[in-house]
Coordinates of C-alpha atoms in Angstrom, one line a residue:
Chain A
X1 CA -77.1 -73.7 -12.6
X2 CA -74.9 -76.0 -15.2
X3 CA -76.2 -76.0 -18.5
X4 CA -74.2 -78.3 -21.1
X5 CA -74.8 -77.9 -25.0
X6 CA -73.0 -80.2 -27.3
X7 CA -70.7 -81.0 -25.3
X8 CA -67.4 -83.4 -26.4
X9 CA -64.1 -84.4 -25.7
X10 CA -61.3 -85.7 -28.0
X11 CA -57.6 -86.4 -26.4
X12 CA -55.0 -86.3 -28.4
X13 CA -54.6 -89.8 -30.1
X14 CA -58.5 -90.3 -31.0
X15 CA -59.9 -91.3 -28.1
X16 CA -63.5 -89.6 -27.4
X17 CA -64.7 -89.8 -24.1
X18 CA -67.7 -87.3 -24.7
X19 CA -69.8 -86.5 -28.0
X20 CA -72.6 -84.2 -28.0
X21 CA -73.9 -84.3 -24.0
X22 CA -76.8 -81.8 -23.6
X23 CA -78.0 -81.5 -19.9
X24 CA -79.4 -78.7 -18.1
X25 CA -79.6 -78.6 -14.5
X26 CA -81.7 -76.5 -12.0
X27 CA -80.8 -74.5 -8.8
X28 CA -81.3 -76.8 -6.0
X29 CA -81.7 -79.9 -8.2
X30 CA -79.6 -83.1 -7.1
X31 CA -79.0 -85.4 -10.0
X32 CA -77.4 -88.6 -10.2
X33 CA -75.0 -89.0 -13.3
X34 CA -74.7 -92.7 -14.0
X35 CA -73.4 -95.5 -16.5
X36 CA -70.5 -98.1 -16.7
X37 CA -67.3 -97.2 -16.4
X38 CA -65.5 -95.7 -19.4
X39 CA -69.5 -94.3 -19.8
X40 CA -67.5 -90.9 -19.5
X41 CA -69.1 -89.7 -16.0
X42 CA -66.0 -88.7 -14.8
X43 CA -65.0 -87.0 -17.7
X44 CA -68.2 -84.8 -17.5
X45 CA -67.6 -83.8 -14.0
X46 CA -64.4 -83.0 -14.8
X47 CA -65.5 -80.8 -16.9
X48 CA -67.9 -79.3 -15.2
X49 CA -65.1 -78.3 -12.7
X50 CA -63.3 -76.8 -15.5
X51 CA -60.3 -79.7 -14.7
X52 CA -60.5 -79.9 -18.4
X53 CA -61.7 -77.8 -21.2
X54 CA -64.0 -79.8 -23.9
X55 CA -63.3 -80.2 -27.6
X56 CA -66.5 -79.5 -28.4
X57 CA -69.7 -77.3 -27.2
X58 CA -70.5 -75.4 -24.3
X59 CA -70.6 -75.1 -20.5
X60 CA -72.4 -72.5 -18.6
X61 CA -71.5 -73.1 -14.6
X62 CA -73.4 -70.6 -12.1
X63 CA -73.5 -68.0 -15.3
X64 CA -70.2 -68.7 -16.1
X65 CA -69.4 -69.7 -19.7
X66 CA -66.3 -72.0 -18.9
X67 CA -65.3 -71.4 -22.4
X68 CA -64.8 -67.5 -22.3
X69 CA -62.9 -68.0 -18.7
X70 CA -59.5 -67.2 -19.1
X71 CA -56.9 -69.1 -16.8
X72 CA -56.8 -66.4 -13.8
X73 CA -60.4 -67.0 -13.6
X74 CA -60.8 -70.5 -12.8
X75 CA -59.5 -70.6 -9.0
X76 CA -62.7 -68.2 -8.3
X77 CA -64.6 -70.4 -10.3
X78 CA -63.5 -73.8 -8.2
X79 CA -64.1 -71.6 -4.9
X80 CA -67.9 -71.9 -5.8
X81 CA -67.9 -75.2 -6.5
X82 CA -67.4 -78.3 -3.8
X83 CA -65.1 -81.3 -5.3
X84 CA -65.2 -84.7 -4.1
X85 CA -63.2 -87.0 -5.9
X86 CA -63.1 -91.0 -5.4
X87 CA -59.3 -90.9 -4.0
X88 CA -60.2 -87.9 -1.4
X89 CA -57.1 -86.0 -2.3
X90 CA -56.5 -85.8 1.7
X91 CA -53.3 -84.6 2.7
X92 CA -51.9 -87.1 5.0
X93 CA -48.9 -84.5 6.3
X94 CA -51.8 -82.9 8.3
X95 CA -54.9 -83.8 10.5
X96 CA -58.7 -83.9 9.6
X97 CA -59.2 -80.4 10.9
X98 CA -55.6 -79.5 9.0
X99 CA -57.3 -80.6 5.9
X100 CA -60.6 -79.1 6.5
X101 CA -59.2 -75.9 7.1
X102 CA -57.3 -75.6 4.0
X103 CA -59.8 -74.2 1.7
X104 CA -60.2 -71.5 4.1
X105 CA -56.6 -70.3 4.1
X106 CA -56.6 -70.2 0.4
X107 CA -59.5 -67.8 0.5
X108 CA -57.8 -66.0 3.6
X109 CA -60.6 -66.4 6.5
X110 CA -59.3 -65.0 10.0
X111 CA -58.2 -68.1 11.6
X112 CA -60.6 -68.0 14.8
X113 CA -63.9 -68.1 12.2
X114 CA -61.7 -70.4 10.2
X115 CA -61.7 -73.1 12.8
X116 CA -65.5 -72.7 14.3
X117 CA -66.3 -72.8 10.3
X118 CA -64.1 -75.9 9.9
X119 CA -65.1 -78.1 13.3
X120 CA -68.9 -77.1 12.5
X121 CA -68.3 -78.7 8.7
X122 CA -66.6 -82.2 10.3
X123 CA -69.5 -82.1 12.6
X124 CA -71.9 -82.0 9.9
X125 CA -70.7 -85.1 8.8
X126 CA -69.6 -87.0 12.0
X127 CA -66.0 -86.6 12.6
X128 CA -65.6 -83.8 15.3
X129 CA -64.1 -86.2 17.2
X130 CA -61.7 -87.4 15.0
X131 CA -60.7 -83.7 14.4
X132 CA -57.1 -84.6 15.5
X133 CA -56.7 -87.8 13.5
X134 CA -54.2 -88.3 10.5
X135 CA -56.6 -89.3 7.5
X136 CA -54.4 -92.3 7.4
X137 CA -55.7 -93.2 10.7
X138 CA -59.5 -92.9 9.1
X139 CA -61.3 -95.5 7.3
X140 CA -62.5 -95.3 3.9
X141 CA -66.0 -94.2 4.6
X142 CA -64.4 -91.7 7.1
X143 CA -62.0 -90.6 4.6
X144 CA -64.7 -89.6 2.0
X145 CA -67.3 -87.8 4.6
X146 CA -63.8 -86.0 5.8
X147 CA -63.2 -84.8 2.1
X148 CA -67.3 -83.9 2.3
X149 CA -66.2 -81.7 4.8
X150 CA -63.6 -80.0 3.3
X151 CA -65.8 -79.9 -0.4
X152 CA -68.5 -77.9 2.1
X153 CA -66.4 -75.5 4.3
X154 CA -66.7 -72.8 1.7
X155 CA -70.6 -73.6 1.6
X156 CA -70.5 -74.0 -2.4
X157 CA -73.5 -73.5 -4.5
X158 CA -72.7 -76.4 -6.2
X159 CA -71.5 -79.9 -4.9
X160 CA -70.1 -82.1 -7.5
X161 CA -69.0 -85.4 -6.7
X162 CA -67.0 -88.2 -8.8
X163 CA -67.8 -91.9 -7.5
X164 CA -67.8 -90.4 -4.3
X165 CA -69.0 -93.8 -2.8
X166 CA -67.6 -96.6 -5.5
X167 CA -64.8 -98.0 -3.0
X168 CA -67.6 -98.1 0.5
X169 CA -69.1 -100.8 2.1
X170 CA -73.2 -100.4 1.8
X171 CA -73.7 -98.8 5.2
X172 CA -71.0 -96.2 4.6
X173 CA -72.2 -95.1 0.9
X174 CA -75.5 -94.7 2.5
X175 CA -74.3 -92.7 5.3
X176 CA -72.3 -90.3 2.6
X177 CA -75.4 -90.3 0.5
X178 CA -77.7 -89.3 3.1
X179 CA -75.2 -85.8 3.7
X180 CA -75.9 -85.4 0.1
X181 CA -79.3 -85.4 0.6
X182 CA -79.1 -83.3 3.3
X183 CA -77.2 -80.5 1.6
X184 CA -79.6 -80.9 -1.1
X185 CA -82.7 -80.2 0.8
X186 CA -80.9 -76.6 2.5
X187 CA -80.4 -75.6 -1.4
X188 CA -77.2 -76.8 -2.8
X189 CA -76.9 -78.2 -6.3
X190 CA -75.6 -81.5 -5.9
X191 CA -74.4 -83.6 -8.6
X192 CA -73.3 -86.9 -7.8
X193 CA -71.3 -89.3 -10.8
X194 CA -72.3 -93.1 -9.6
X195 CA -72.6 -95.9 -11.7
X196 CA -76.6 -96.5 -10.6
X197 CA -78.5 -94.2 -8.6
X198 CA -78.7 -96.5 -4.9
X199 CA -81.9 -97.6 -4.3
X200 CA -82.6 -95.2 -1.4
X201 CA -82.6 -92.4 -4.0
X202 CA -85.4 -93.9 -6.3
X203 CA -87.0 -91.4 -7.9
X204 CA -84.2 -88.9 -8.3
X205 CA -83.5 -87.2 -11.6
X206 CA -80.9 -89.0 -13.6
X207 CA -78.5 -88.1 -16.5
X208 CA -77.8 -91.6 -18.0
X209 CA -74.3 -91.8 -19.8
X210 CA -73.4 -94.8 -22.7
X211 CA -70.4 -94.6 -24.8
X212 CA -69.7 -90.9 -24.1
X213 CA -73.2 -89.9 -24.9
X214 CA -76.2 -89.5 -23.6
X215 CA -78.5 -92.9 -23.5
X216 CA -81.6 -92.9 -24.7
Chain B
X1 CA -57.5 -56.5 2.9
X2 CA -58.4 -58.1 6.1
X3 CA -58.8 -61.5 4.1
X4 CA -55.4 -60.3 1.8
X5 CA -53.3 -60.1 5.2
X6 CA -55.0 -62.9 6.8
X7 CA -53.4 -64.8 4.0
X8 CA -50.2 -63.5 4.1
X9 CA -49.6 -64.2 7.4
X10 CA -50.4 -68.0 7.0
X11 CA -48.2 -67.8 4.4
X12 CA -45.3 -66.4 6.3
X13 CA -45.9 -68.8 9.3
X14 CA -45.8 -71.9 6.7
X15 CA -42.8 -70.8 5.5
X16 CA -41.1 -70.5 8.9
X17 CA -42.6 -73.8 9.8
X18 CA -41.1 -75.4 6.5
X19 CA -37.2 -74.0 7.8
X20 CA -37.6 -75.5 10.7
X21 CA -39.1 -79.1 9.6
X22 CA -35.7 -80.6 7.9
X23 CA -33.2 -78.6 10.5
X24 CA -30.0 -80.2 8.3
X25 CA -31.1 -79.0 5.6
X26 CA -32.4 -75.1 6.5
X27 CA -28.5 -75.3 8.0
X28 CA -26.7 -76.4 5.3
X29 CA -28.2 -74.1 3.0
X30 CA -27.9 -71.0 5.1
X31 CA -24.0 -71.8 5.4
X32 CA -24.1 -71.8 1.6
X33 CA -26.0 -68.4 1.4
X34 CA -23.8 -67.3 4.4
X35 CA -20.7 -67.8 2.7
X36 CA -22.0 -66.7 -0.8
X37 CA -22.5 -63.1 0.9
X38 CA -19.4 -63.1 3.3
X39 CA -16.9 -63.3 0.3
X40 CA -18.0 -59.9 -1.1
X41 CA -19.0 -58.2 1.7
X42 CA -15.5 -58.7 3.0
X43 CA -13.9 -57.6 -0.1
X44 CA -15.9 -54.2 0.0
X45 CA -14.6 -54.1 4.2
X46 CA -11.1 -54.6 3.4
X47 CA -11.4 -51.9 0.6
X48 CA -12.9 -49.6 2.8
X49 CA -10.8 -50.2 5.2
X50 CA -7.3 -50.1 3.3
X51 CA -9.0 -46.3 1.6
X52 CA -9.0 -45.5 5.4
X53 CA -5.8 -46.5 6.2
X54 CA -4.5 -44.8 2.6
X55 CA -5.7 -41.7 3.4
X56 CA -4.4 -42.1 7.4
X57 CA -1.3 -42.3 5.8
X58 CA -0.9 -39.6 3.3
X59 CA -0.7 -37.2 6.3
X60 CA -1.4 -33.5 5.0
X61 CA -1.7 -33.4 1.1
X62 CA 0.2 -30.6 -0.2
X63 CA 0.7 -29.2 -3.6
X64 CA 3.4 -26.6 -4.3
X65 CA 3.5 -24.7 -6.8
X66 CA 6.7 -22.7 -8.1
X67 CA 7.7 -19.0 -9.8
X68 CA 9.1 -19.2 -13.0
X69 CA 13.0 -18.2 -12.2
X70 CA 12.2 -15.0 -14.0
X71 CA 9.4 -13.8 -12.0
X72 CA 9.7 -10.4 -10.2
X73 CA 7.8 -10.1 -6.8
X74 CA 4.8 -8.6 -8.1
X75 CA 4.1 -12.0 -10.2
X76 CA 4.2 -13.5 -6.9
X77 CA 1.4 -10.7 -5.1
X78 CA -0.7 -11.6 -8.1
X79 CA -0.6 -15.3 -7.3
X80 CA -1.3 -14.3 -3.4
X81 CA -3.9 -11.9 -4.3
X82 CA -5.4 -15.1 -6.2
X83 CA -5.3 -17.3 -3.5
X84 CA -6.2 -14.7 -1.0
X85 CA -9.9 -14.2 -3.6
X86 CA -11.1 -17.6 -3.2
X87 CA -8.6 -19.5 -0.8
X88 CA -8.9 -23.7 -1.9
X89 CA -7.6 -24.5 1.7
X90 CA -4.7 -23.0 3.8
X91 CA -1.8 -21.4 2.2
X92 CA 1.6 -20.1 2.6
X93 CA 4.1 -18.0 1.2
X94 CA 8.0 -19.2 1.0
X95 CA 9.7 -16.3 -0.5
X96 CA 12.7 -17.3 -2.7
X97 CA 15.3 -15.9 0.2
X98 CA 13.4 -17.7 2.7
X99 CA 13.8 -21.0 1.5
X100 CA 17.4 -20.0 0.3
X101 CA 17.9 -19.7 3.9
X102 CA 15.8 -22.6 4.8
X103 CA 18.3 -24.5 2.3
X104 CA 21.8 -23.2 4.1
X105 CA 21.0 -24.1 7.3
X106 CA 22.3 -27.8 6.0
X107 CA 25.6 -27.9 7.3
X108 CA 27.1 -29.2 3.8
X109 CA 24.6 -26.9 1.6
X110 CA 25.8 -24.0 3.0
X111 CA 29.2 -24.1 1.4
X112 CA 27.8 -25.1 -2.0
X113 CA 25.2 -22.2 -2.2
X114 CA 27.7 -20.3 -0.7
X115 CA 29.8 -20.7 -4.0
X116 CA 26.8 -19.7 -5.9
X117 CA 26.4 -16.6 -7.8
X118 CA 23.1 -16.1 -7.5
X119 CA 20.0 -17.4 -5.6
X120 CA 19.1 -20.4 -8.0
X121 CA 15.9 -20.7 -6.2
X122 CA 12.2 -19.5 -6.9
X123 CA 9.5 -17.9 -5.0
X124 CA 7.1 -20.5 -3.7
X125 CA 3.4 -21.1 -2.6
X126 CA 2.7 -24.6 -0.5
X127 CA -1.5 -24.9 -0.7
X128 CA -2.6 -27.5 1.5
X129 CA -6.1 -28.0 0.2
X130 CA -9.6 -28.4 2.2
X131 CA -10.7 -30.9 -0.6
X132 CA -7.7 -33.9 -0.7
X133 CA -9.3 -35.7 -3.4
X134 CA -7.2 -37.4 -5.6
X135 CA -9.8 -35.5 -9.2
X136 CA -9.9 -32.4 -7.0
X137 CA -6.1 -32.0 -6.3
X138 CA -5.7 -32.4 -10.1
X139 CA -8.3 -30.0 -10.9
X140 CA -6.7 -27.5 -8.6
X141 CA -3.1 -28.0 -9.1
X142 CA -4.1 -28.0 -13.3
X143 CA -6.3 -24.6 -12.7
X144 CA -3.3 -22.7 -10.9
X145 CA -0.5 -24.4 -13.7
X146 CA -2.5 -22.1 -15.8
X147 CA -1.9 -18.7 -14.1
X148 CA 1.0 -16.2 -15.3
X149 CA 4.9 -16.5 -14.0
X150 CA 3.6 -20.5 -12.5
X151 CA 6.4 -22.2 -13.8
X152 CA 5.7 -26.1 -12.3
X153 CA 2.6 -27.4 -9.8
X154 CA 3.7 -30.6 -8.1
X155 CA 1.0 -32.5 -6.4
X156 CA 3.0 -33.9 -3.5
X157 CA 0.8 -36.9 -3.1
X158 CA 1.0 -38.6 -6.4
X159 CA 1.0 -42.1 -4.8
X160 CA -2.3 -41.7 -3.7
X161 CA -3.6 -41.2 -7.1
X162 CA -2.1 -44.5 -8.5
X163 CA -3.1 -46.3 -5.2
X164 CA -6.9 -44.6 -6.0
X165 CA -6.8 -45.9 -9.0
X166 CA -5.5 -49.6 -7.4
X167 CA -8.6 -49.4 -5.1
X168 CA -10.9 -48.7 -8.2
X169 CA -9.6 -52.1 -9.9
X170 CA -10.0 -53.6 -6.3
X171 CA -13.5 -52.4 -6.2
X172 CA -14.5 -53.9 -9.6
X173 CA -13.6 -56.9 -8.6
X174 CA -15.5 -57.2 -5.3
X175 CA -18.3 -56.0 -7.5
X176 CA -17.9 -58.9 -10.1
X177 CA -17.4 -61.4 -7.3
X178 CA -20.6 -60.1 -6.3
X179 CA -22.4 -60.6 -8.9
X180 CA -21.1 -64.4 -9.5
X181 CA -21.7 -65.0 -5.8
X182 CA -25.5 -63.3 -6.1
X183 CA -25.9 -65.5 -9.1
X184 CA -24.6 -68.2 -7.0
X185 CA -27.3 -67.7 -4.3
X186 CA -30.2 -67.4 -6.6
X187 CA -29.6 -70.3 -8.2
X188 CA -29.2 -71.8 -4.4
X189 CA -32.4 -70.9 -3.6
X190 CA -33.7 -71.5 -7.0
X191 CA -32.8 -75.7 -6.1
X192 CA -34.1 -75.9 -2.8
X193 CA -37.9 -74.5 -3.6
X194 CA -37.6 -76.6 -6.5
X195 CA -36.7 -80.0 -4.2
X196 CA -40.0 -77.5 -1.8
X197 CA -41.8 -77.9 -4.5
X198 CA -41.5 -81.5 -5.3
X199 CA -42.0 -82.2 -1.8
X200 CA -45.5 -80.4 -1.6
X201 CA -46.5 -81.5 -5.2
X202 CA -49.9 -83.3 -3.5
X203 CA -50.8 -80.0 -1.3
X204 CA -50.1 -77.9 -4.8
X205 CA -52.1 -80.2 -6.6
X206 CA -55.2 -80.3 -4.1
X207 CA -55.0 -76.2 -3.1
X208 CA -55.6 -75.7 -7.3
X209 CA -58.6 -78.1 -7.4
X210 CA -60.2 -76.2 -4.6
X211 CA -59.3 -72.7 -5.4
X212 CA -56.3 -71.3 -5.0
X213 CA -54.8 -68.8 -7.4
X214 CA -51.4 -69.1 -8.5
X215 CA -50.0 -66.2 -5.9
X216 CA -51.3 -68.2 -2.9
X217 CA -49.4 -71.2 -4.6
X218 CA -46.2 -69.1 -5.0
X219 CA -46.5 -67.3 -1.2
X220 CA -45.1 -69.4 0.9
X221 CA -42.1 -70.3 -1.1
X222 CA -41.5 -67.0 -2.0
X223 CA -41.7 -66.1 1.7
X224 CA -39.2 -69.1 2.0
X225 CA -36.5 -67.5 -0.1
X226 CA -36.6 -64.6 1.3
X227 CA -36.1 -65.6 5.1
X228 CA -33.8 -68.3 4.2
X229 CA -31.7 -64.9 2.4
X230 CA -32.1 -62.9 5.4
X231 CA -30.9 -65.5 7.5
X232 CA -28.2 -66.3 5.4
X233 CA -26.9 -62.6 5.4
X234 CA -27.6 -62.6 9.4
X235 CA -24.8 -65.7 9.5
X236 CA -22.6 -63.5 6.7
X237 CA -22.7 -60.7 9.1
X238 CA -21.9 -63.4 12.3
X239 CA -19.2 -64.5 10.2
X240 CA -17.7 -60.6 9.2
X241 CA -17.7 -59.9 12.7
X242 CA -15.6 -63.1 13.9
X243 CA -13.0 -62.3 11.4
X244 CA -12.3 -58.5 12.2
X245 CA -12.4 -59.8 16.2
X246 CA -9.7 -62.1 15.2
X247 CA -8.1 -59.5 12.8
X248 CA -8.0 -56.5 15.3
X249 CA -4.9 -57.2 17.4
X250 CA -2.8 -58.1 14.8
X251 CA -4.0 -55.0 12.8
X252 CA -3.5 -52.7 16.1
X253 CA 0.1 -54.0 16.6
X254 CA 0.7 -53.6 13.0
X255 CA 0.0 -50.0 13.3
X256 CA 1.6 -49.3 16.4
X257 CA 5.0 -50.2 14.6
X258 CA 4.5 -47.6 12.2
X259 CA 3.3 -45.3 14.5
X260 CA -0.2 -45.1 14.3
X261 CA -3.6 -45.6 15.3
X262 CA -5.6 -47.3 13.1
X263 CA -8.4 -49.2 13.8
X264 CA -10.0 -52.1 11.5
X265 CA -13.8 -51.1 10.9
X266 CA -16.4 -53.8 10.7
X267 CA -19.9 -54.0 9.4
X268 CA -21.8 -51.0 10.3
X269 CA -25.5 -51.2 11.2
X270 CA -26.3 -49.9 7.8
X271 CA -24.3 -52.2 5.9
X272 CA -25.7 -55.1 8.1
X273 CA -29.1 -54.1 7.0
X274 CA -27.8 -53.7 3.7
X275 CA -26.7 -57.0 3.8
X276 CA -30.1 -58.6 5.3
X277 CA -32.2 -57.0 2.8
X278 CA -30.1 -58.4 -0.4
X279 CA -30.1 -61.9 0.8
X280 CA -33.9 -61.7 1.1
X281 CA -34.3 -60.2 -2.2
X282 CA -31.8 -62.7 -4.2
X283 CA -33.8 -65.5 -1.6
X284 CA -37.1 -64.2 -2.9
X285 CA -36.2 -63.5 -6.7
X286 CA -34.5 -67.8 -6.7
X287 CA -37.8 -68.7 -5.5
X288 CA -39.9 -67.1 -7.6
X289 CA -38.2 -68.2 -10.6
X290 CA -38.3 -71.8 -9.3
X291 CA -41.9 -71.7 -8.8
X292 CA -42.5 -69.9 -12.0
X293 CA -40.9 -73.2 -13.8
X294 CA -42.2 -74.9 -11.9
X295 CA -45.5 -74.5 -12.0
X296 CA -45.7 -74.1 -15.7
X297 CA -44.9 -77.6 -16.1

């Protein structure tokens, strides 16, 4: 499903965030990237998302060579993939349903499906009844299972997530980890960037970053 | 399609939601827009109008056109039979004794032709053509300057000429106005999608990350131009039609001192339409551009 080969990434003024990451990862695998911060996790999943091209080596995404895909491409690209990033990107001019819906109207769904599709993903993580809320008005745990939501509406193959539960209390990560799971186990590739897998997950597959590289 | 249209129409309804969520603002820049298209368009009314009023005016264009001295009367059948072939409107004859006559029944004239040896006058054709325009009264009163024994073709209605070619310079200016003032709007509209932009930079931002193309991006500001043209041009078309009502009775008591009825003319349906459909083009082009350069940085 996302094969990396040789994989780097140079910014302008020297600084390398990634050098020579080789990962392969499976249909229906859920795999835990991990490592300190600066280990270049988020850079990966960035990556991955095509947010950024690498300086180096290749990335195949759903049979996609990221490489080869030209500019036009890449919104059809990202409408495959779910993206949770650790400051949400919620849109605090609208409510939680507002926000939900949003993928949706970019890929033109009629608006009656749009909403059943949309209260059905805030159900799945425990917020129909905050449908009507301002983000603002959410707490930081509800925040993240609201941008869940709205990663899932387009029921992506692939769920990627960037440090999806670095700024939650304990009971909340576990909650968000647990919707992983459960996405997980109905097929979906889920990659999760954390700095250690949580203990509940013991036993997962994990791609362990050092330095920008792979550690041993 | 179905998902194509679907899209559309959210775009369209964000667009009117995003005129109506800073009211001041929408207002201000419709009065802009609305004033930016009332200049010309009320150039190219009073134009139109003062052709009308020209050609009210002029009355019946006549050209005459006059024997040489020396001209026996079959010169003159020739010309007749001419005219007679392929008539360019109504004609008449004045034969030279006729308007000899014509000339003596002037109390004073009388005894000064009287002391004339001869009639000093020359037979006479007065064409009052079906086509009065200015190129085609030339044309015609050229074409029959050419024929044998013509000795002179005056075009009675001269003025109308030089006042045709008044109106032309009158037009070219409306049109340059125009295109300032067209300028003027895209480069209106052209600012406030940029300030859209700005405004919705976190919505742009999140809509790319999750998949949308650049034309969904570009939608509902381009949607945005275009009604905030229209509605511009719906204002310029309010505003046309306040000035003629405040125009009309002076214009009708203008006219009744000379004599005539003469009646301002407004903006028609068509030109209202017109009208409309350029302010939401120049609306759409502005915002185009602006998102263009926009979104490339």
């Amino acid at each position: 499903m996302i094969s990396c080969s040789g994989v780097g990434k140079r910014y302008p003024g020297g600084l390398t965030a990634l050098e020579n990451v080789s990962c392969d990862i499976a249909a229906g695998e859920m795999v835990f990237i991990t490592g300190h911060s600066g280990a270049g996790k988020s850079t990966l999943v960035r990556l991955i998302a095509a947010i950024e091209r690498p300086t180096a080596g290749g990335i195949v995404v759903n049979g996609q060579n990221l490489a080869a895909l030209r500019d036009n491409a890449l919104p059809y690209l990202r409408r495959n993939l779910g993206l949770i990033f650790q400051d949400q990107k919620l849109l605090f001019d609208r409510n939680a349903l507002e926000n939900v819906l949003l993928p949706l109207a970019i890929v033109g769904t009629p608006p009656r499906e749009a909403t059943r599709r949309a209260q059905a993903a805030l159900d799945k993580v425990g917020l129909l009844e905050r449908a009507r809320a301002n983000p603002i008005a959410l707490s930081g745990g509800e925040q993240q299972r609201l941008a869940i939501a709205r990663a899932v509406v387009n029921r992506p193959a692939i769920l990627l997530a960037d440090e999806p539960t670095a700024n939650l209390d304990e009971e909340s990560a576990e909650h968000i980890l647990g919707i992983f799971r459960e996405f997980h186990q109905v097929g979906v590739t889920v990659l999760v960037a954390t700095h250690a897998v949580p203990a509940s997950a013991a036993g997962a597959r994990e791609i362990r970053l050092a330095r920008g590289g792979l550690a041993a | 399609m179905n998902a194509w249209l679907n899209q559309h129409r959210l775009a369209f309804r964000d667009a009117w939601r995003r005129l109506f969520a800073a009211p001041l603002g929408t207002l201000l820049s419709l009065v802009v827009i609305g004033i930016a298209l009332t200049l010309p368009a009320a150039g190219w009314l009073l134009i139109d109008n003062l052709q009308r009023a020209a050609s009210a005016a002029a009355g019946t264009q006549q050209i005459s056109v006059f024997m040489a001295l020396d001209a026996d009367r079959k010169a003159s059948d020739e010309i007749a039979a001419r005219l007679k072939a392929a008539p360019p409107g109504t004609w008449r004859f004045v034969p030279r004794d006729e308007a000899l006559k014509q000339l003596q029944g002037g109390a004073r004239m009388a005894d000064l032709i009287a002391g004339l040896p001869r009639n000093p006058l020359p037979d006479a054709f007065v064409i009052e053509p079906n086509d009065t325009a200015p190129a085609a009264m030339e044309a015609l009163a050229r074409t029959i300057g050419g024929w044998p024994k013509v000795a002179h073709v005056q075009l009675d209605a001269a003025w109308t000429k030089r006042f045709d070619a008044l109106l032309r310079i009158g037009r070219l200016i409306v049109g340059l106005l125009a295109t300032v003032f067209a300028t003027g709007l895209v480069l209106a509209t052209f600012n406030t999608i940029r300030l859209q932009i700005l405004a919705h930079a976190a919505e742009i931002e999140v809509a790319r990350l999750i998949g949308a193309t650049d034309g969904w991006i570009r939608r509902p500001f381009a949607y945005y131009g275009a009604l905030q043209g229209a509605l511009g041009a719906l204002l310029a078309i309010a505003l046309l039609a306040a000035g003629k009502a405040l125009l009309d009775p002076l214009v009708s008591e203008l006219a009744l001192l000379y004599g005539a009825s003469f009646a301002l003319r407004g903006v028609s349906a068509t030109l209202a339409l017109q009208l409309t459909l350029i302010g939401a083009t120049l609306g759409w082009l502005g915002a185009l551009l602006s998102v263009r350069m926009s979104l490339k940085g």
